[in-house]
Amino acid sequence: MSQYILGIETSCDETAAAVYHQERGIQSNVLYSQMGLHRQFGGVVPEIASRSHIEKIGMIVQKALDDAQLELEAIETIAVTNKPGLPGSLLVGLCFAKGIAWALHKNIIGINHLEGHIFSPYLEYRPPFPHMCLSASGGHTALYLVHDFGQYTLLGQTLDDAAGEAFDKVAKLMNLAYPGGPLIEKLAHQVDFHDFYHYPRGQRKTLDFSFSGLKTAVLYDLIKNNAYDMKTKQFIALEPLQTQQKVASSLLVCIKDIFVHKLEYALELHPSIKAVTFVGGVACNNYIKSCLDLLCKQRNISFFAPSARYCTDNAAMIALVGSYKAQRNQYDTLALDIFE
Ligand code: KG4
Ligand code: ZN
């Protein structure tokens, strides 16, 4: 018999809850973003993140139930992110989930956040199996071969920074607010996504990624153009908007090219693949999305990217993974723990 799953996600700086029905899909999807709290620090502060999760989680879970017009009694299973993420943040979600599961005799399932992103397209679409998944966010960047629900093989991943991290770090260099990705896209759009500086693309014939050199390349260029003072660590462009636009645009085109090259190589190695998905926070980027879509069209491959609300961290994707695990009786016990 189909059941309602309550998803809880607190792995980083979003307190999120959602209700998913095994036949009818998403019933509610609620999120409190802590972005405003962390902005002044230029990145997520773990201690502030866990404190804020504690404050908000009860309210957010209640709102997810209210939006779905359900009482907690109607929920059979709680799916909660238990890895990977900030330990303090993960613990808040897990302890809250365990509390409900213990008190009201609910099933509990620990969910891998990355698996949530991989299967997030199924909240709206039905990509065929097997397919290739490019997952890119502030914490991870990886390529997977996805065989079925819950079955996937890692083809390559970042050896250092994540793609979103590259956007965030370069934005910080130029005194732009956190998170940098959306601002970089906006600035790049103003100069028509032109490649001014041609930053290094890295090695082509590997499915692993490396983005840490990009920040150094940008910094080097800024210093060379007298746009950055190493002593004060301040962005000092004479024409700040123009410099920001040029750097933003060149960075975005560079990261797009890296993605295109990796996908081309991965598809060359796996010629039978007929679908590609693009997930994670960076998949909000319309420019990258349209370039990847074009690449797939030229190869007669279907392309799927979730709506922005399911690209960035959310609990709907966690509940969805919980749903197919529940169907397979893959429940956990209250001994469930977190893993960084
Ligand atoms: O998936 P997500 O919400 O959190 C993590 O799991 O990390 O992704 C956040 C990341 C940030 O690094 C942010 O800069 C990036 O996604 N991002 C974008 C865009 N919107 C968010 N990157 C590029 N272009 C965007 N429009
Ligand atoms: Zn994420």
mmCIF file of C-alpha atoms and ligand atoms in Angstrom:
data_model
loop_
_atom_site.group_PDB
_atom_site.id
_atom_site.type_symbol
_atom_site.label_atom_id
_atom_site.label_comp_id
_atom_site.label_asym_id
_atom_site.label_seq_id
_atom_site.Cartn_x
_atom_site.Cartn_y
_atom_site.Cartn_z
ATOM 1 C CA MET A 1 0.000 0.000 0.000
ATOM 2 C CA SER A 2 1.353 3.447 -0.819
ATOM 3 C CA GLN A 3 2.393 5.698 2.004
ATOM 4 C CA TYR A 4 3.309 9.269 2.897
ATOM 5 C CA ILE A 5 7.008 9.988 3.467
ATOM 6 C CA LEU A 6 8.239 12.977 5.456
ATOM 7 C CA GLY A 7 11.608 14.197 4.165
ATOM 8 C CA ILE A 8 13.971 16.201 6.389
ATOM 9 C CA GLU A 9 17.114 17.917 5.114
ATOM 10 C CA THR A 10 19.555 19.901 7.290
ATOM 11 C CA SER A 11 22.964 18.947 5.869
ATOM 12 C CA CYS A 12 24.210 22.502 5.279
ATOM 13 C CA ASP A 13 22.518 25.900 5.470
ATOM 14 C CA GLU A 14 18.943 25.052 4.491
ATOM 15 C CA THR A 15 16.357 23.780 6.944
ATOM 16 C CA ALA A 16 13.971 21.832 4.740
ATOM 17 C CA ALA A 17 11.005 19.485 5.062
ATOM 18 C CA ALA A 18 8.699 17.933 2.468
ATOM 19 C CA VAL A 19 5.893 15.398 2.214
ATOM 20 C CA TYR A 20 5.921 12.912 -0.661
ATOM 21 C CA HIS A 21 3.221 10.405 -1.527
ATOM 22 C CA GLN A 22 4.368 7.221 -3.226
ATOM 23 C CA GLU A 23 1.714 7.462 -5.936
ATOM 24 C CA ARG A 24 0.788 11.124 -6.048
ATOM 25 C CA GLY A 25 4.301 12.594 -5.685
ATOM 26 C CA ILE A 26 5.174 15.866 -3.905
ATOM 27 C CA GLN A 27 2.531 17.102 -1.465
ATOM 28 C CA SER A 28 4.563 19.936 0.060
ATOM 29 C CA ASN A 29 8.068 21.337 -0.048
ATOM 30 C CA VAL A 30 9.146 23.884 2.585
ATOM 31 C CA LEU A 31 12.488 25.559 3.036
ATOM 32 C CA TYR A 32 14.108 28.076 5.307
ATOM 33 C CA SER A 33 17.329 29.380 3.797
ATOM 34 C CA GLN A 34 19.973 30.670 6.216
ATOM 35 C CA MET A 35 21.739 32.547 3.416
ATOM 36 C CA GLY A 36 21.099 35.923 5.059
ATOM 37 C CA LEU A 37 22.769 34.746 8.284
ATOM 38 C CA HIS A 38 25.965 33.639 6.547
ATOM 39 C CA ARG A 39 26.251 36.347 3.896
ATOM 40 C CA GLN A 40 28.304 38.742 6.033
ATOM 41 C CA PHE A 41 30.904 35.983 6.587
ATOM 42 C CA GLY A 42 31.241 35.154 2.869
ATOM 43 C CA GLY A 43 30.398 31.474 3.430
ATOM 44 C CA VAL A 44 28.575 29.052 5.729
ATOM 45 C CA VAL A 45 29.586 29.216 9.423
ATOM 46 C CA PRO A 46 28.927 25.701 10.854
ATOM 47 C CA GLU A 47 28.136 26.822 14.415
ATOM 48 C CA ILE A 48 25.605 29.415 13.229
ATOM 49 C CA ALA A 49 24.105 26.859 10.837
ATOM 50 C CA SER A 50 23.371 24.247 13.520
ATOM 51 C CA ARG A 51 21.936 26.802 15.943
ATOM 52 C CA SER A 52 19.599 28.107 13.262
ATOM 53 C CA HIS A 53 18.489 24.557 12.315
ATOM 54 C CA ILE A 54 17.513 23.943 15.968
ATOM 55 C CA GLU A 55 15.438 27.123 15.993
ATOM 56 C CA LYS A 56 13.610 26.451 12.741
ATOM 57 C CA ILE A 57 13.197 22.701 12.304
ATOM 58 C CA GLY A 58 9.976 22.287 14.310
ATOM 59 C CA MET A 59 8.283 25.128 12.472
ATOM 60 C CA ILE A 60 9.419 23.941 9.038
ATOM 61 C CA VAL A 61 8.254 20.343 9.577
ATOM 62 C CA GLN A 62 4.888 21.621 10.842
ATOM 63 C CA LYS A 63 4.545 23.858 7.768
ATOM 64 C CA ALA A 64 5.309 20.906 5.456
ATOM 65 C CA LEU A 65 2.520 18.916 7.172
ATOM 66 C CA ASP A 66 0.112 21.886 7.061
ATOM 67 C CA ASP A 67 0.779 22.516 3.357
ATOM 68 C CA ALA A 68 0.105 18.835 2.656
ATOM 69 C CA GLN A 69 -3.026 19.085 4.873
ATOM 70 C CA LEU A 70 -1.873 16.142 6.944
ATOM 71 C CA GLU A 71 -1.403 15.310 10.607
ATOM 72 C CA LEU A 72 1.830 13.642 11.681
ATOM 73 C CA GLU A 73 -0.189 10.430 12.247
ATOM 74 C CA ALA A 74 -0.631 10.058 8.464
ATOM 75 C CA ILE A 75 3.140 9.810 7.925
ATOM 76 C CA GLU A 76 4.532 6.274 7.896
ATOM 77 C CA THR A 77 8.190 6.898 7.192
ATOM 78 C CA ILE A 78 10.670 9.671 7.926
ATOM 79 C CA ALA A 79 13.506 10.024 5.418
ATOM 80 C CA VAL A 80 16.320 12.142 6.825
ATOM 81 C CA THR A 81 19.654 13.213 5.352
ATOM 82 C CA ASN A 82 22.397 11.596 7.458
ATOM 83 C CA LYS A 83 25.394 12.126 5.122
ATOM 84 C CA PRO A 84 27.449 13.916 3.895
ATOM 85 C CA GLY A 85 27.342 17.418 5.392
ATOM 86 C CA LEU A 86 28.237 19.580 8.376
ATOM 87 C CA PRO A 87 28.154 17.260 11.432
ATOM 88 C CA GLY A 88 26.333 19.730 13.695
ATOM 89 C CA SER A 89 23.722 20.472 11.041
ATOM 90 C CA LEU A 90 23.151 16.802 10.152
ATOM 91 C CA LEU A 91 22.729 15.972 13.847
ATOM 92 C CA VAL A 92 19.867 18.447 14.267
ATOM 93 C CA GLY A 93 17.835 16.842 11.458
ATOM 94 C CA LEU A 94 18.654 13.299 12.527
ATOM 95 C CA CYS A 95 17.829 13.850 16.209
ATOM 96 C CA PHE A 96 14.553 15.528 15.292
ATOM 97 C CA ALA A 97 13.636 12.651 12.955
ATOM 98 C CA LYS A 98 14.594 10.058 15.559
ATOM 99 C CA GLY A 99 12.515 11.843 18.191
ATOM 100 C CA ILE A 100 9.383 11.616 16.047
ATOM 101 C CA ALA A 101 10.140 8.062 14.920
ATOM 102 C CA TRP A 102 10.623 6.885 18.503
ATOM 103 C CA ALA A 103 7.671 8.720 20.028
ATOM 104 C CA LEU A 104 5.150 7.915 17.291
ATOM 105 C CA HIS A 105 6.505 4.565 16.065
ATOM 106 C CA LYS A 106 7.401 5.699 12.557
ATOM 107 C CA ASN A 107 9.886 4.052 10.212
ATOM 108 C CA ILE A 108 13.149 5.924 9.696
ATOM 109 C CA ILE A 109 15.536 5.870 6.715
ATOM 110 C CA GLY A 110 18.896 7.667 6.511
ATOM 111 C CA ILE A 111 19.446 9.274 3.104
ATOM 112 C CA ASN A 112 22.639 10.177 1.306
ATOM 113 C CA HIS A 113 22.277 13.837 0.274
ATOM 114 C CA LEU A 114 24.158 13.192 -2.981
ATOM 115 C CA GLU A 115 21.729 10.396 -3.887
ATOM 116 C CA GLY A 116 18.953 12.932 -3.312
ATOM 117 C CA HIS A 117 20.466 15.261 -5.919
ATOM 118 C CA ILE A 118 21.040 12.385 -8.402
ATOM 119 C CA PHE A 119 17.354 11.372 -8.338
ATOM 120 C CA SER A 120 15.916 14.911 -7.993
ATOM 121 C CA PRO A 121 14.866 14.994 -11.714
ATOM 122 C CA TYR A 122 12.276 12.267 -10.906
ATOM 123 C CA LEU A 123 10.303 14.801 -8.856
ATOM 124 C CA GLU A 124 9.154 16.234 -12.206
ATOM 125 C CA TYR A 125 10.341 13.989 -15.057
ATOM 126 C CA ARG A 126 10.977 10.356 -15.946
ATOM 127 C CA PRO A 127 14.518 10.193 -17.373
ATOM 128 C CA PRO A 128 15.142 6.711 -18.812
ATOM 129 C CA PHE A 129 17.715 4.355 -17.264
ATOM 130 C CA PRO A 130 20.620 4.102 -17.723
ATOM 131 C CA HIS A 131 21.564 7.755 -17.944
ATOM 132 C CA MET A 132 24.470 10.068 -17.201
ATOM 133 C CA CYS A 133 24.140 12.523 -14.300
ATOM 134 C CA LEU A 134 26.251 15.644 -13.850
ATOM 135 C CA SER A 135 25.875 16.849 -10.270
ATOM 136 C CA ALA A 136 27.348 20.244 -9.362
ATOM 137 C CA SER A 137 26.831 22.293 -6.234
ATOM 138 C CA GLY A 138 28.738 24.235 -3.600
ATOM 139 C CA GLY A 139 29.970 21.074 -1.884
ATOM 140 C CA HIS A 140 30.431 18.545 -4.667
ATOM 141 C CA THR A 141 30.878 18.054 -8.407
ATOM 142 C CA ALA A 142 30.651 14.590 -9.925
ATOM 143 C CA LEU A 143 29.599 12.529 -12.921
ATOM 144 C CA TYR A 144 27.579 9.348 -12.417
ATOM 145 C CA LEU A 145 26.249 6.541 -14.535
ATOM 146 C CA VAL A 146 22.754 5.950 -13.155
ATOM 147 C CA HIS A 147 21.483 2.392 -13.698
ATOM 148 C CA ASP A 148 18.230 2.415 -11.698
ATOM 149 C CA PHE A 149 16.705 3.931 -8.561
ATOM 150 C CA GLY A 150 19.399 3.668 -5.897
ATOM 151 C CA GLN A 151 21.944 2.179 -8.310
ATOM 152 C CA TYR A 152 24.653 4.407 -9.695
ATOM 153 C CA THR A 153 28.382 4.314 -10.443
ATOM 154 C CA LEU A 154 30.722 7.250 -9.841
ATOM 155 C CA LEU A 155 32.577 8.017 -13.086
ATOM 156 C CA GLY A 156 34.561 11.019 -11.892
ATOM 157 C CA GLN A 157 34.513 13.759 -9.294
ATOM 158 C CA THR A 158 36.319 16.891 -8.241
ATOM 159 C CA LEU A 159 39.783 16.401 -6.824
ATOM 160 C CA ASP A 160 39.636 19.710 -4.931
ATOM 161 C CA ASP A 161 37.004 22.491 -5.005
ATOM 162 C CA ALA A 162 33.442 22.046 -6.234
ATOM 163 C CA ALA A 163 32.156 24.068 -9.223
ATOM 164 C CA GLY A 164 29.819 26.117 -7.025
ATOM 165 C CA GLU A 165 32.723 26.775 -4.690
ATOM 166 C CA ALA A 166 34.688 28.235 -7.621
ATOM 167 C CA PHE A 167 31.797 30.654 -8.303
ATOM 168 C CA ASP A 168 31.542 31.515 -4.604
ATOM 169 C CA LYS A 169 35.304 32.039 -4.112
ATOM 170 C CA VAL A 170 35.760 34.210 -7.196
ATOM 171 C CA ALA A 171 32.691 36.244 -6.213
ATOM 172 C CA LYS A 172 34.245 36.784 -2.783
ATOM 173 C CA LEU A 173 37.504 37.951 -4.419
ATOM 174 C CA MET A 174 35.485 40.651 -6.177
ATOM 175 C CA ASN A 175 33.521 41.727 -3.079
ATOM 176 C CA LEU A 176 30.326 40.107 -4.362
ATOM 177 C CA ALA A 177 27.877 38.567 -1.916
ATOM 178 C CA TYR A 178 27.489 34.858 -1.076
ATOM 179 C CA PRO A 179 26.410 32.705 -2.867
ATOM 180 C CA GLY A 180 28.340 33.871 -5.904
ATOM 181 C CA GLY A 181 26.779 31.669 -8.608
ATOM 182 C CA PRO A 182 23.603 33.660 -9.306
ATOM 183 C CA LEU A 183 25.466 37.019 -9.247
ATOM 184 C CA ILE A 184 28.186 35.725 -11.564
ATOM 185 C CA GLU A 185 25.486 34.589 -14.002
ATOM 186 C CA LYS A 186 23.784 38.007 -13.868
ATOM 187 C CA LEU A 187 27.047 39.901 -14.522
ATOM 188 C CA ALA A 188 28.070 37.516 -17.324
ATOM 189 C CA HIS A 189 24.691 38.036 -18.992
ATOM 190 C CA GLN A 190 25.387 41.803 -19.149
ATOM 191 C CA VAL A 191 28.393 41.166 -21.412
ATOM 192 C CA ASP A 192 26.723 38.389 -23.431
ATOM 193 C CA PHE A 193 28.761 35.534 -21.978
ATOM 194 C CA HIS A 194 31.917 36.613 -23.767
ATOM 195 C CA ASP A 195 35.205 34.879 -22.894
ATOM 196 C CA PHE A 196 37.592 37.790 -22.126
ATOM 197 C CA TYR A 197 40.404 36.084 -20.228
ATOM 198 C CA HIS A 198 40.273 32.428 -21.321
ATOM 199 C CA TYR A 199 41.015 30.855 -17.934
ATOM 200 C CA PRO A 200 42.595 27.368 -17.945
ATOM 201 C CA ARG A 201 40.236 24.461 -18.709
ATOM 202 C CA GLY A 202 42.467 21.735 -17.264
ATOM 203 C CA GLN A 203 42.950 18.193 -18.528
ATOM 204 C CA ARG A 204 40.473 16.901 -21.066
ATOM 205 C CA LYS A 205 40.886 13.125 -21.108
ATOM 206 C CA THR A 206 39.821 12.411 -17.567
ATOM 207 C CA LEU A 207 36.390 12.331 -15.943
ATOM 208 C CA ASP A 208 37.696 13.917 -12.739
ATOM 209 C CA PHE A 209 37.340 17.657 -12.217
ATOM 210 C CA SER A 210 39.622 20.282 -10.688
ATOM 211 C CA PHE A 211 38.479 23.831 -9.973
ATOM 212 C CA SER A 212 40.939 25.094 -7.355
ATOM 213 C CA GLY A 213 43.356 26.478 -9.981
ATOM 214 C CA LEU A 214 40.618 28.728 -11.342
ATOM 215 C CA LYS A 215 40.527 30.990 -8.314
ATOM 216 C CA THR A 216 44.313 31.381 -8.531
ATOM 217 C CA ALA A 217 44.099 32.137 -12.255
ATOM 218 C CA VAL A 218 41.480 34.830 -11.626
ATOM 219 C CA LEU A 219 43.467 36.310 -8.751
ATOM 220 C CA TYR A 220 46.619 36.385 -10.873
ATOM 221 C CA ASP A 221 44.764 38.199 -13.647
ATOM 222 C CA LEU A 222 43.240 40.699 -11.231
ATOM 223 C CA ILE A 223 46.639 41.520 -9.730
ATOM 224 C CA LYS A 224 48.177 41.842 -13.193
ATOM 225 C CA ASN A 225 45.467 44.350 -14.130
ATOM 226 C CA ASN A 226 45.939 46.322 -10.891
ATOM 227 C CA ALA A 227 42.478 45.258 -9.804
ATOM 228 C CA TYR A 228 43.498 43.567 -6.557
ATOM 229 C CA ASP A 229 45.687 44.667 -3.654
ATOM 230 C CA MET A 230 47.426 41.653 -2.106
ATOM 231 C CA LYS A 231 48.357 43.651 1.033
ATOM 232 C CA THR A 232 44.844 44.669 1.980
ATOM 233 C CA LYS A 233 43.257 41.717 0.155
ATOM 234 C CA GLN A 234 40.840 44.121 -1.472
ATOM 235 C CA PHE A 235 39.317 44.297 -4.911
ATOM 236 C CA ILE A 236 40.315 47.764 -6.222
ATOM 237 C CA ALA A 237 39.186 47.930 -9.819
ATOM 238 C CA LEU A 238 38.980 51.440 -11.239
ATOM 239 C CA GLU A 239 35.964 50.387 -13.247
ATOM 240 C CA PRO A 240 34.637 47.733 -10.862
ATOM 241 C CA LEU A 241 31.491 46.802 -12.755
ATOM 242 C CA GLN A 242 33.322 46.298 -16.011
ATOM 243 C CA THR A 243 36.044 44.191 -14.398
ATOM 244 C CA GLN A 244 33.493 42.161 -12.462
ATOM 245 C CA GLN A 245 31.485 41.538 -15.614
ATOM 246 C CA LYS A 246 34.529 40.437 -17.597
ATOM 247 C CA VAL A 247 35.810 38.104 -14.876
ATOM 248 C CA ALA A 248 32.327 36.709 -14.198
ATOM 249 C CA SER A 249 31.670 36.052 -17.860
ATOM 250 C CA SER A 250 35.075 34.438 -18.506
ATOM 251 C CA LEU A 251 34.678 32.238 -15.413
ATOM 252 C CA LEU A 252 31.195 31.105 -16.382
ATOM 253 C CA VAL A 253 32.237 30.264 -19.952
ATOM 254 C CA CYS A 254 35.267 28.397 -18.595
ATOM 255 C CA ILE A 255 33.196 26.257 -16.189
ATOM 256 C CA LYS A 256 30.625 25.642 -18.944
ATOM 257 C CA ASP A 257 33.437 24.455 -21.261
ATOM 258 C CA ILE A 258 34.799 22.131 -18.573
ATOM 259 C CA PHE A 259 31.325 20.584 -18.167
ATOM 260 C CA VAL A 260 30.872 20.279 -21.935
ATOM 261 C CA HIS A 261 34.265 18.583 -22.382
ATOM 262 C CA LYS A 262 33.650 16.151 -19.510
ATOM 263 C CA LEU A 263 30.221 15.218 -20.799
ATOM 264 C CA GLU A 264 31.536 14.770 -24.349
ATOM 265 C CA TYR A 265 34.286 12.489 -23.087
ATOM 266 C CA ALA A 266 31.936 10.537 -20.813
ATOM 267 C CA LEU A 267 29.476 10.032 -23.700
ATOM 268 C CA GLU A 268 32.358 8.916 -25.918
ATOM 269 C CA LEU A 269 33.243 6.272 -23.304
ATOM 270 C CA HIS A 270 29.583 5.269 -22.866
ATOM 271 C CA PRO A 271 28.078 5.579 -26.367
ATOM 272 C CA SER A 272 24.856 3.713 -25.531
ATOM 273 C CA ILE A 273 23.660 6.439 -23.113
ATOM 274 C CA LYS A 274 20.528 8.163 -24.377
ATOM 275 C CA ALA A 275 19.784 10.652 -21.546
ATOM 276 C CA VAL A 276 21.676 13.187 -19.438
ATOM 277 C CA THR A 277 20.568 14.894 -16.221
ATOM 278 C CA PHE A 278 22.075 18.050 -14.686
ATOM 279 C CA VAL A 279 21.449 18.505 -10.941
ATOM 280 C CA GLY A 280 22.618 20.465 -7.857
ATOM 281 C CA GLY A 281 22.713 24.209 -7.152
ATOM 282 C CA VAL A 282 24.843 25.025 -10.212
ATOM 283 C CA ALA A 283 22.112 23.487 -12.414
ATOM 284 C CA CYS A 284 20.101 26.676 -11.669
ATOM 285 C CA ASN A 285 22.418 28.345 -14.169
ATOM 286 C CA ASN A 286 20.400 28.942 -17.344
ATOM 287 C CA TYR A 287 23.446 29.586 -19.511
ATOM 288 C CA ILE A 288 25.161 26.278 -18.615
ATOM 289 C CA LYS A 289 21.822 24.477 -18.839
ATOM 290 C CA SER A 290 21.127 25.711 -22.368
ATOM 291 C CA CYS A 291 24.670 24.811 -23.523
ATOM 292 C CA LEU A 292 24.352 21.267 -22.153
ATOM 293 C CA ASP A 293 20.880 20.971 -23.641
ATOM 294 C CA LEU A 294 22.291 21.949 -27.043
ATOM 295 C CA LEU A 295 25.120 19.411 -26.741
ATOM 296 C CA CYS A 296 22.559 16.680 -26.028
ATOM 297 C CA LYS A 297 20.233 17.772 -28.866
ATOM 298 C CA GLN A 298 23.140 17.556 -31.334
ATOM 299 C CA ARG A 299 23.661 13.960 -30.210
ATOM 300 C CA ASN A 300 20.001 12.997 -30.115
ATOM 301 C CA ILE A 301 20.150 12.529 -26.369
ATOM 302 C CA SER A 302 17.393 13.736 -24.050
ATOM 303 C CA PHE A 303 18.332 16.254 -21.378
ATOM 304 C CA PHE A 304 16.681 16.854 -17.989
ATOM 305 C CA ALA A 305 17.364 19.497 -15.345
ATOM 306 C CA PRO A 306 15.058 20.014 -12.349
ATOM 307 C CA SER A 307 13.334 23.340 -11.634
ATOM 308 C CA ALA A 308 15.521 25.677 -9.554
ATOM 309 C CA ARG A 309 13.715 24.790 -6.283
ATOM 310 C CA TYR A 310 14.750 21.141 -6.719
ATOM 311 C CA CYS A 311 18.314 21.950 -7.893
ATOM 312 C CA THR A 312 19.353 23.691 -4.684
ATOM 313 C CA ASP A 313 19.117 21.769 -1.422
ATOM 314 C CA ASN A 314 15.586 20.624 -0.640
ATOM 315 C CA ALA A 315 13.757 17.913 1.277
ATOM 316 C CA ALA A 316 11.527 16.757 -1.600
ATOM 317 C CA MET A 317 14.460 14.904 -3.185
ATOM 318 C CA ILE A 318 15.247 13.301 0.198
ATOM 319 C CA ALA A 319 11.632 12.129 0.567
ATOM 320 C CA LEU A 320 11.698 10.751 -2.999
ATOM 321 C CA VAL A 321 14.767 8.610 -2.251
ATOM 322 C CA GLY A 322 13.043 7.576 0.998
ATOM 323 C CA SER A 323 10.057 6.502 -1.070
ATOM 324 C CA TYR A 324 11.886 3.958 -3.235
ATOM 325 C CA LYS A 325 13.888 2.716 -0.250
ATOM 326 C CA ALA A 326 10.636 2.194 1.687
ATOM 327 C CA GLN A 327 9.230 0.238 -1.270
ATOM 328 C CA ARG A 328 12.229 -2.065 -0.931
ATOM 329 C CA ASN A 329 11.948 -2.291 2.852
ATOM 330 C CA GLN A 330 15.347 -0.643 3.282
ATOM 331 C CA TYR A 331 14.508 0.844 6.668
ATOM 332 C CA ASP A 332 17.061 1.832 9.307
ATOM 333 C CA THR A 333 16.863 1.482 13.080
ATOM 334 C CA LEU A 334 17.063 4.182 15.729
ATOM 335 C CA ALA A 335 20.796 3.395 15.949
ATOM 336 C CA LEU A 336 21.157 5.423 12.724
ATOM 337 C CA ASP A 337 24.070 7.870 12.910
ATOM 338 C CA ILE A 338 25.503 10.713 10.827
ATOM 339 C CA PHE A 339 28.554 10.515 8.558
ATOM 340 C CA GLU A 340 30.472 13.580 7.433
HETATM 341 O O1 KG4 B 1 22.950 22.419 -4.030
HETATM 342 P P1 KG4 B 1 23.247 23.683 -3.293
HETATM 343 O O2 KG4 B 1 22.068 24.532 -2.879
HETATM 344 O O3 KG4 B 1 24.029 23.416 -1.969
HETATM 345 C C1 KG4 B 1 25.058 22.478 -1.855
HETATM 346 O O4 KG4 B 1 24.768 21.278 -1.684
HETATM 347 O O5 KG4 B 1 26.221 22.945 -1.973
HETATM 348 O O6 KG4 B 1 24.257 24.554 -4.205
HETATM 349 C C2 KG4 B 1 24.707 25.828 -3.851
HETATM 350 C C3 KG4 B 1 25.724 26.268 -4.887
HETATM 351 C C4 KG4 B 1 26.450 27.560 -4.515
HETATM 352 O O7 KG4 B 1 27.834 27.359 -4.657
HETATM 353 C C5 KG4 B 1 25.923 28.564 -5.533
HETATM 354 O O8 KG4 B 1 26.872 29.567 -5.876
HETATM 355 C C6 KG4 B 1 25.601 27.672 -6.708
HETATM 356 O O9 KG4 B 1 25.076 26.486 -6.146
HETATM 357 N N1 KG4 B 1 24.599 28.299 -7.595
HETATM 358 C C7 KG4 B 1 24.873 28.695 -8.851
HETATM 359 C C8 KG4 B 1 23.699 29.340 -9.332
HETATM 360 N N2 KG4 B 1 22.754 29.296 -8.349
HETATM 361 C C9 KG4 B 1 23.327 28.652 -7.289
HETATM 362 N N3 KG4 B 1 25.983 28.571 -9.590
HETATM 363 C C10 KG4 B 1 25.954 29.081 -10.820
HETATM 364 N N4 KG4 B 1 24.885 29.717 -11.347
HETATM 365 C C11 KG4 B 1 23.745 29.872 -10.654
HETATM 366 N N5 KG4 B 1 22.698 30.508 -11.192
HETATM 367 ZN ZN ZN B 2 23.341 19.775 -2.075
#
